Short mmCIF file of C-alpha atoms in Angstrom, two decimals:
data_model
loop_
_atom_site.label_atom_id
_atom_site.label_comp_id
_atom_site.label_asym_id
_atom_site.label_seq_id
_atom_site.Cartn_x
_atom_site.Cartn_y
_atom_site.Cartn_z
CA MET A 1 137.21 133.56 67.86
CA TRP A 2 137.70 133.25 64.09
CA GLY A 3 138.91 136.89 63.88
CA LEU A 4 142.12 136.40 65.94
CA ALA A 5 145.33 137.45 64.24
CA ARG A 6 147.05 134.26 65.33
CA PRO A 7 146.23 131.42 62.94
CA LEU A 8 143.83 128.78 64.19
CA THR A 9 144.82 125.25 63.32
CA ALA A 10 142.47 122.29 63.44
CA ALA A 11 143.60 118.80 62.68
CA VAL A 12 141.24 116.02 61.83
CA ALA A 13 142.75 112.63 61.40
CA SER A 14 140.97 109.64 59.94
CA ARG A 15 142.54 106.29 59.22
CA ALA A 16 141.64 104.89 55.79
CA SER A 17 143.83 102.53 53.81
CA GLY A 18 146.81 103.30 56.01
CA ARG A 19 146.81 107.05 55.20
CA THR A 20 146.29 110.01 57.52
CA LEU A 21 144.09 112.92 56.42
CA THR A 22 145.01 116.27 58.07
CA VAL A 23 142.99 119.45 57.50
CA VAL A 24 144.64 122.75 58.47
CA ALA A 25 142.47 125.90 58.64
CA ARG A 26 143.80 129.43 59.06
CA ALA A 27 141.98 132.55 60.16
CA PRO A 28 140.83 135.10 57.55
CA GLY A 29 143.24 137.78 56.49
CA ARG A 30 146.30 135.49 56.35
CA PRO A 31 147.70 133.89 53.17
CA LEU A 32 146.49 130.34 52.78
CA PRO A 33 148.79 128.08 50.79
CA VAL A 34 147.33 124.87 49.47
CA ALA A 35 149.69 121.93 49.43
CA ALA A 36 149.00 118.33 48.71
CA ALA A 37 151.55 115.55 48.88
CA MET A 38 150.99 111.87 48.66
CA CYS A 39 154.21 109.94 48.95
CA GLY A 40 152.95 106.54 50.09
CA PRO A 41 150.87 105.00 52.76
CA SER A 42 152.99 106.38 55.60
CA ARG A 43 152.98 110.01 54.45
CA PRO A 44 150.09 112.34 55.43
CA PHE A 45 147.85 114.15 52.95
CA THR A 46 147.67 117.85 53.98
CA VAL A 47 145.12 120.42 52.79
CA ALA A 48 145.03 124.06 53.92
CA ALA A 49 141.76 125.88 53.29
CA ARG A 50 140.39 129.33 54.06
CA VAL A 51 137.91 129.49 56.89
CA PRO A 52 134.65 131.10 55.70
CA SER A 53 133.87 134.62 56.86
CA ARG A 54 130.77 133.37 58.71
CA PRO A 55 131.45 130.61 61.25
CA LEU A 56 129.43 127.38 61.15
CA THR A 57 128.37 126.76 64.71
CA VAL A 58 127.20 123.51 66.18
CA ALA A 59 123.69 124.91 66.61
CA ALA A 60 123.53 125.89 62.95
CA ALA A 61 124.66 122.44 61.90
CA ALA A 62 122.10 120.81 64.13
CA GLY A 63 119.36 123.04 62.75
CA ALA A 64 120.14 122.21 59.15
CA PRO A 65 117.38 120.30 57.39
CA SER A 66 117.84 116.58 57.28
CA GLY A 67 115.89 113.50 56.40
CA SER A 68 115.95 112.13 59.93
CA PRO A 69 112.70 112.03 61.94
CA GLY A 70 114.23 114.26 64.61
CA GLY A 71 114.78 117.01 62.04
CA TRP A 72 111.18 117.37 60.91
CA TYR A 73 109.87 116.73 64.43
CA GLU A 74 111.93 119.58 65.89
CA TRP A 75 110.98 121.80 62.96
CA LEU A 76 107.30 121.10 63.63
CA ALA A 77 107.72 121.65 67.37
CA GLN A 78 109.20 125.11 66.70
CA SER A 79 106.66 126.11 64.03
CA ALA A 80 104.46 129.19 64.33
CA PRO A 81 101.14 127.37 65.03
CA VAL A 82 102.77 125.52 67.93
CA HIS A 83 104.09 128.78 69.37
CA TRP A 84 100.60 130.29 69.04
CA ALA A 85 99.22 127.34 70.98
CA GLU A 86 101.87 127.88 73.68
CA GLU A 87 100.98 131.56 73.97
CA GLY A 88 97.29 130.68 74.16
CA LEU A 89 97.87 128.18 76.96
CA VAL A 90 100.00 130.62 78.95
CA ALA A 91 97.43 133.39 78.44
CA LEU A 92 94.58 131.10 79.53
CA GLN A 93 96.39 130.03 82.68
CA GLY A 94 97.40 133.59 83.50
CA ALA A 95 93.90 135.00 82.97
CA SER A 96 92.10 132.26 84.87
CA ALA A 97 94.69 131.84 87.67
CA LEU A 98 93.92 128.12 87.61
CA PRO A 99 96.52 125.46 88.34
CA TRP A 100 98.08 124.11 85.20
CA TRP A 101 96.23 120.78 85.26
CA ALA A 102 92.87 122.62 85.41
CA ALA A 103 93.96 125.08 82.72
CA ILE A 104 94.82 122.17 80.40
CA VAL A 105 91.45 120.53 81.00
CA CYS A 106 89.57 123.79 80.50
CA GLY A 107 91.58 124.59 77.36
CA ALA A 108 90.75 121.20 75.84
CA ALA A 109 87.07 121.64 76.68
CA ALA A 110 87.00 125.16 75.21
CA LEU A 111 88.69 124.11 71.96
CA ARG A 112 86.45 121.08 71.47
CA SER A 113 83.29 123.07 72.26
CA ALA A 114 84.14 126.19 70.24
CA VAL A 115 85.78 124.57 67.21
CA THR A 116 85.02 120.89 66.77
CA LEU A 117 81.44 120.76 68.09
CA PRO A 118 80.07 123.11 65.37
CA LEU A 119 82.02 121.16 62.75
CA ALA A 120 80.70 117.88 64.13
CA ALA A 121 77.14 119.24 63.89
CA HIS A 122 77.84 120.30 60.30
CA GLN A 123 79.16 116.83 59.56
CA SER A 124 76.04 115.21 61.04
CA ARG A 125 73.88 117.50 58.93
CA LEU A 126 75.67 116.44 55.76
CA LEU A 127 75.54 112.75 56.65
CA ALA A 128 71.81 113.01 57.35
CA LYS A 129 71.23 114.59 53.94
CA LEU A 130 73.26 111.82 52.29
CA GLU A 131 71.26 109.17 54.10
CA ASN A 132 67.97 110.74 53.01
CA LEU A 133 69.23 110.80 49.41
CA GLN A 134 69.77 107.04 49.24
CA PRO A 135 66.12 106.08 48.42
CA GLU A 136 66.03 108.64 45.60
CA ILE A 137 69.38 107.45 44.26
CA LYS A 138 68.15 103.87 44.35
CA LYS A 139 65.02 104.70 42.33
CA LEU A 140 66.98 106.72 39.78
CA ALA A 141 69.51 103.91 39.44
CA GLU A 142 66.74 101.39 38.68
CA ARG A 143 65.22 103.69 36.09
CA LEU A 144 68.60 104.39 34.53
CA ARG A 145 69.37 100.68 34.35
CA TYR A 146 66.14 100.07 32.43
CA GLU A 147 66.79 102.96 30.01
CA VAL A 148 70.35 101.80 29.36
CA SER A 149 69.11 98.27 28.76
CA VAL A 150 66.55 99.46 26.19
CA ARG A 151 69.05 101.77 24.52
CA GLY A 152 71.65 99.02 24.44
CA LYS A 153 69.30 96.65 22.64
CA GLN A 154 68.50 99.33 20.07
CA LEU A 155 72.17 100.12 19.36
CA GLY A 156 73.51 96.62 19.84
CA TRP A 157 75.73 97.42 22.84
CA SER A 158 77.65 94.67 24.50
CA GLU A 159 77.24 94.05 28.23
CA LYS A 160 80.55 95.79 28.92
CA VAL A 161 79.56 98.93 26.96
CA ALA A 162 76.13 99.03 28.62
CA ARG A 163 77.72 98.78 32.07
CA PHE A 164 80.11 101.61 31.18
CA HIS A 165 77.28 103.94 30.13
CA PHE A 166 75.25 103.01 33.21
CA LYS A 167 78.06 103.84 35.65
CA LYS A 168 78.97 107.04 33.79
CA ASN A 169 75.42 108.40 33.83
CA LEU A 170 74.82 107.25 37.42
CA ARG A 171 77.88 109.20 38.60
CA ARG A 172 76.59 112.27 36.80
CA ILE A 173 73.15 111.93 38.39
CA ILE A 174 74.57 111.45 41.89
CA THR A 175 76.85 114.48 41.48
CA GLU A 176 73.87 116.60 40.43
CA LEU A 177 71.98 115.44 43.53
CA TYR A 178 74.95 116.33 45.75
CA ILE A 179 75.05 119.81 44.20
CA ARG A 180 71.29 120.23 44.53
CA ASP A 181 71.26 119.39 48.25
CA ASN A 182 74.76 120.81 48.95
CA CYS A 183 75.93 117.62 50.64
CA HIS A 184 79.05 116.40 48.88
CA PRO A 185 80.66 113.64 51.02
CA PHE A 186 84.07 115.34 50.92
CA LYS A 187 82.65 118.26 52.92
CA ALA A 188 82.02 115.85 55.78
CA THR A 189 85.80 115.41 56.17
CA LEU A 190 86.28 119.07 57.20
CA LEU A 191 86.16 118.06 60.87
CA MET A 192 89.14 115.74 60.42
CA TRP A 193 91.23 118.36 58.58
CA VAL A 194 90.71 120.83 61.45
CA GLN A 195 90.75 118.53 64.47
CA ILE A 196 93.95 116.61 63.74
CA PRO A 197 96.26 119.65 63.15
CA MET A 198 94.79 121.38 66.20
CA TRP A 199 95.38 118.27 68.33
CA VAL A 200 98.99 117.99 67.10
CA CYS A 201 99.79 121.69 67.69
CA VAL A 202 98.43 121.72 71.24
CA SER A 203 100.22 118.44 72.04
CA LEU A 204 103.56 119.80 70.82
CA ALA A 205 102.95 123.07 72.69
CA LEU A 206 102.48 121.12 75.93
CA ARG A 207 105.59 119.10 75.12
CA ASN A 208 107.62 122.31 74.68
CA CYS A 209 106.30 123.68 77.97
CA SER A 210 107.13 120.41 79.73
CA VAL A 211 110.74 120.21 78.53
CA GLY A 212 111.44 123.94 78.92
CA ALA A 213 111.93 124.56 75.22
CA THR A 214 110.06 127.88 75.46
CA ASP A 215 110.44 129.22 78.98
CA SER A 216 112.10 127.61 81.98
CA LYS A 217 109.63 129.38 84.30
CA VAL A 218 106.73 127.61 82.62
CA GLN A 219 108.57 124.31 83.01
CA GLU A 220 108.98 124.97 86.73
CA GLN A 221 105.26 125.68 87.02
CA PHE A 222 104.50 122.46 85.14
CA SER A 223 106.68 120.47 87.54
CA THR A 224 104.36 121.39 90.42
CA GLY A 225 101.16 122.06 88.50
CA GLY A 226 99.65 118.58 88.62
CA THR A 227 97.20 117.00 91.01
CA LEU A 228 96.34 113.66 92.63
CA TRP A 229 98.90 111.05 91.57
CA PHE A 230 100.42 113.09 88.70
CA THR A 231 101.74 116.14 90.55
CA ASP A 232 104.61 116.60 88.06
CA LEU A 233 103.22 117.42 84.62
CA THR A 234 106.68 117.24 83.04
CA ALA A 235 107.10 113.53 83.86
CA PRO A 236 105.17 110.54 82.47
CA ASP A 237 102.43 109.02 84.60
CA PRO A 238 104.22 106.26 86.55
CA THR A 239 100.95 104.52 87.47
CA TRP A 240 99.66 104.28 83.85
CA ILE A 241 96.23 105.38 85.08
CA LEU A 242 95.90 108.26 82.60
CA PRO A 243 97.06 106.14 79.61
CA VAL A 244 94.71 103.25 80.44
CA ILE A 245 91.71 105.55 80.91
CA LEU A 246 92.61 107.25 77.63
CA GLY A 247 92.67 103.92 75.79
CA LEU A 248 89.31 102.85 77.25
CA MET A 249 87.80 106.23 76.36
CA ASN A 250 88.96 105.97 72.75
CA LEU A 251 87.67 102.41 72.49
CA MET A 252 84.29 103.58 73.77
CA ILE A 253 84.17 106.25 71.05
CA VAL A 254 85.02 103.68 68.38
CA GLU A 255 82.36 101.25 69.60
CA ILE A 256 79.67 103.92 69.70
CA PHE A 257 80.57 104.93 66.16
CA SER A 258 80.38 101.30 65.02
CA LEU A 259 76.82 101.07 66.36
CA GLN A 260 75.63 103.83 64.01
CA LYS A 261 75.63 101.50 61.01
CA LEU A 262 73.52 98.38 61.29
CA LYS A 263 74.95 96.95 58.06
CA ALA A 264 78.58 98.04 57.89
CA THR A 265 80.50 97.70 54.65
CA ARG A 266 83.82 95.91 54.41
CA PHE A 267 85.69 99.23 54.38
CA GLN A 268 83.82 100.42 57.47
CA LYS A 269 84.71 97.21 59.29
CA LEU A 270 88.38 97.63 58.37
CA ALA A 271 88.32 101.27 59.52
CA THR A 272 86.70 100.29 62.83
CA ASN A 273 89.33 97.62 63.48
CA PHE A 274 92.09 100.08 62.55
CA PHE A 275 90.89 102.63 65.10
CA ARG A 276 90.58 99.92 67.71
CA VAL A 277 94.24 99.07 67.20
CA VAL A 278 95.19 102.77 67.32
CA SER A 279 93.31 103.17 70.60
CA ILE A 280 95.31 100.33 72.13
CA ILE A 281 98.62 101.61 70.76
CA MET A 282 97.95 105.01 72.29
CA ILE A 283 98.17 103.48 75.79
CA PRO A 284 101.95 102.81 75.80
CA ILE A 285 102.56 106.03 73.86
CA ALA A 286 100.69 108.07 76.48
CA ALA A 287 102.75 106.34 79.19
CA THR A 288 106.02 107.67 77.71
CA VAL A 289 105.07 111.34 77.16
CA PRO A 290 104.76 114.04 79.84
CA SER A 291 101.62 113.85 81.96
CA SER A 292 100.51 117.21 80.59
CA MET A 293 100.14 115.68 77.11
CA ALA A 294 98.38 112.56 78.42
CA LEU A 295 95.99 114.76 80.43
CA TYR A 296 95.18 116.84 77.35
CA TRP A 297 94.60 113.72 75.25
CA LEU A 298 92.27 112.31 77.90
CA SER A 299 90.37 115.59 78.26
CA SER A 300 90.02 115.93 74.49
CA SER A 301 88.76 112.34 74.13
CA PHE A 302 86.27 112.84 76.96
CA MET A 303 84.89 115.96 75.29
CA GLY A 304 84.72 114.10 71.98
CA LEU A 305 82.72 111.29 73.58
CA SER A 306 80.41 113.81 75.24
CA HIS A 307 79.81 115.63 71.96
CA ASN A 308 79.11 112.36 70.14
CA LEU A 309 76.48 111.47 72.72
CA LEU A 310 75.06 115.00 72.60
CA LEU A 311 74.66 114.77 68.83
CA ARG A 312 72.49 111.69 69.36
CA SER A 313 69.91 113.73 71.27
CA PRO A 314 66.80 114.42 69.13
CA THR A 315 66.37 117.83 70.80
CA PHE A 316 69.95 118.91 70.11
CA ARG A 317 69.78 117.62 66.52
CA GLN A 318 66.67 119.70 65.99
CA LEU A 319 68.41 122.78 67.39
CA CYS A 320 71.31 122.19 64.97
CA CYS A 321 68.87 121.85 62.03
CA ILE A 322 69.98 118.27 61.37
CA PRO A 323 67.37 116.53 59.16
CA ARG A 324 65.64 113.53 60.63
CA THR A 325 66.48 110.17 59.07
CA LYS A 326 65.05 106.67 59.25
CA SER A 327 67.94 105.55 61.48
CA ASP A 328 67.20 108.22 64.11
CA SER A 329 65.77 107.01 67.40
CA ASP A 330 63.64 108.71 70.01
CA THR A 331 65.57 106.86 72.75
CA PRO A 332 69.17 106.92 71.47
CA TYR A 333 70.91 106.43 74.81
CA ARG A 334 68.78 103.46 75.78
CA ASP A 335 69.48 101.95 72.36
CA ILE A 336 73.26 102.41 72.83
CA VAL A 337 73.21 100.66 76.20
CA SER A 338 71.07 97.82 74.80
CA ALA A 339 73.34 97.40 71.76
CA LEU A 340 76.54 97.35 73.85
CA THR A 341 74.97 94.91 76.28
CA ALA A 342 73.86 92.59 73.51
CA LYS A 343 77.26 92.81 71.82
CA TYR A 344 79.56 92.23 74.78
CA CYS A 345 77.43 90.46 77.39
CA PHE A 346 77.01 86.81 76.46
CA LYS A 347 73.97 85.19 77.94
CA LYS A 348 73.68 81.46 78.33
#
């Protein structure tokens, strides 16, 4: 359209301080005079400018980077990992010939079992080693405190200087123990750094499939690929059954985690309360997204709860080479039921 021989004129008028701003643009290849006249509030200000050789379309303007949340959200939704997740979902459904709701459930179970379960076992192994190190660290700390006290009296250290040397040497000793047993606490966070991006990518892939951002045929299949009360996977669950079950499932995971520590620190209590609030907030969020996303979130949480319970089994922990600790129990599931009953069932 910009290459027409006849000049293209666009006028944009904006009222500011009583003046009219008019922009005139001509097609390339024609002389473009530039004139500016300002003769008072009633006279227009006219600018003629050359149209660039490459047109700026509306789509290009919309795709330009911006600081708005929609800009980075759309960029993330169209990123390569999300497209890989979409292709994986389509390939899984095509190879298994399952309905889409079953393919989503099976995909969540496969990802959690193949990726996060081994990482969760690795995390439990590290945490068990750290727990078994605590008695040794305690003894070394007592010995170090005595040596620093004797040395401080010999050199005339103040209490502040003695405390500084104690903490400095204790950190060095603990680091050496972590290296010796290969159980640095930061390695236990590997599960989080893998699980969260994977969860986000699959969620956005399901969102793209639900709104037809990738393929309209997939969107049509999603619209009839549900079951029971959520037959349309592109629409939110109108009954709120999936969101409520999701919230209860997440709360159950948080409560089971909180039972692992008999004497929780202040930070652990704050973290537990934070995840409780997040679990409740996820209910209205899951009620506003397509049912395909809510179904995946529920399936992923169910597999996470199952894996957490599986990692409590003494037999499975032995198969995963997880060291035994003082907090381990021979009847973990009975202990969980007893602890939840004592915590939430008030007896007169």
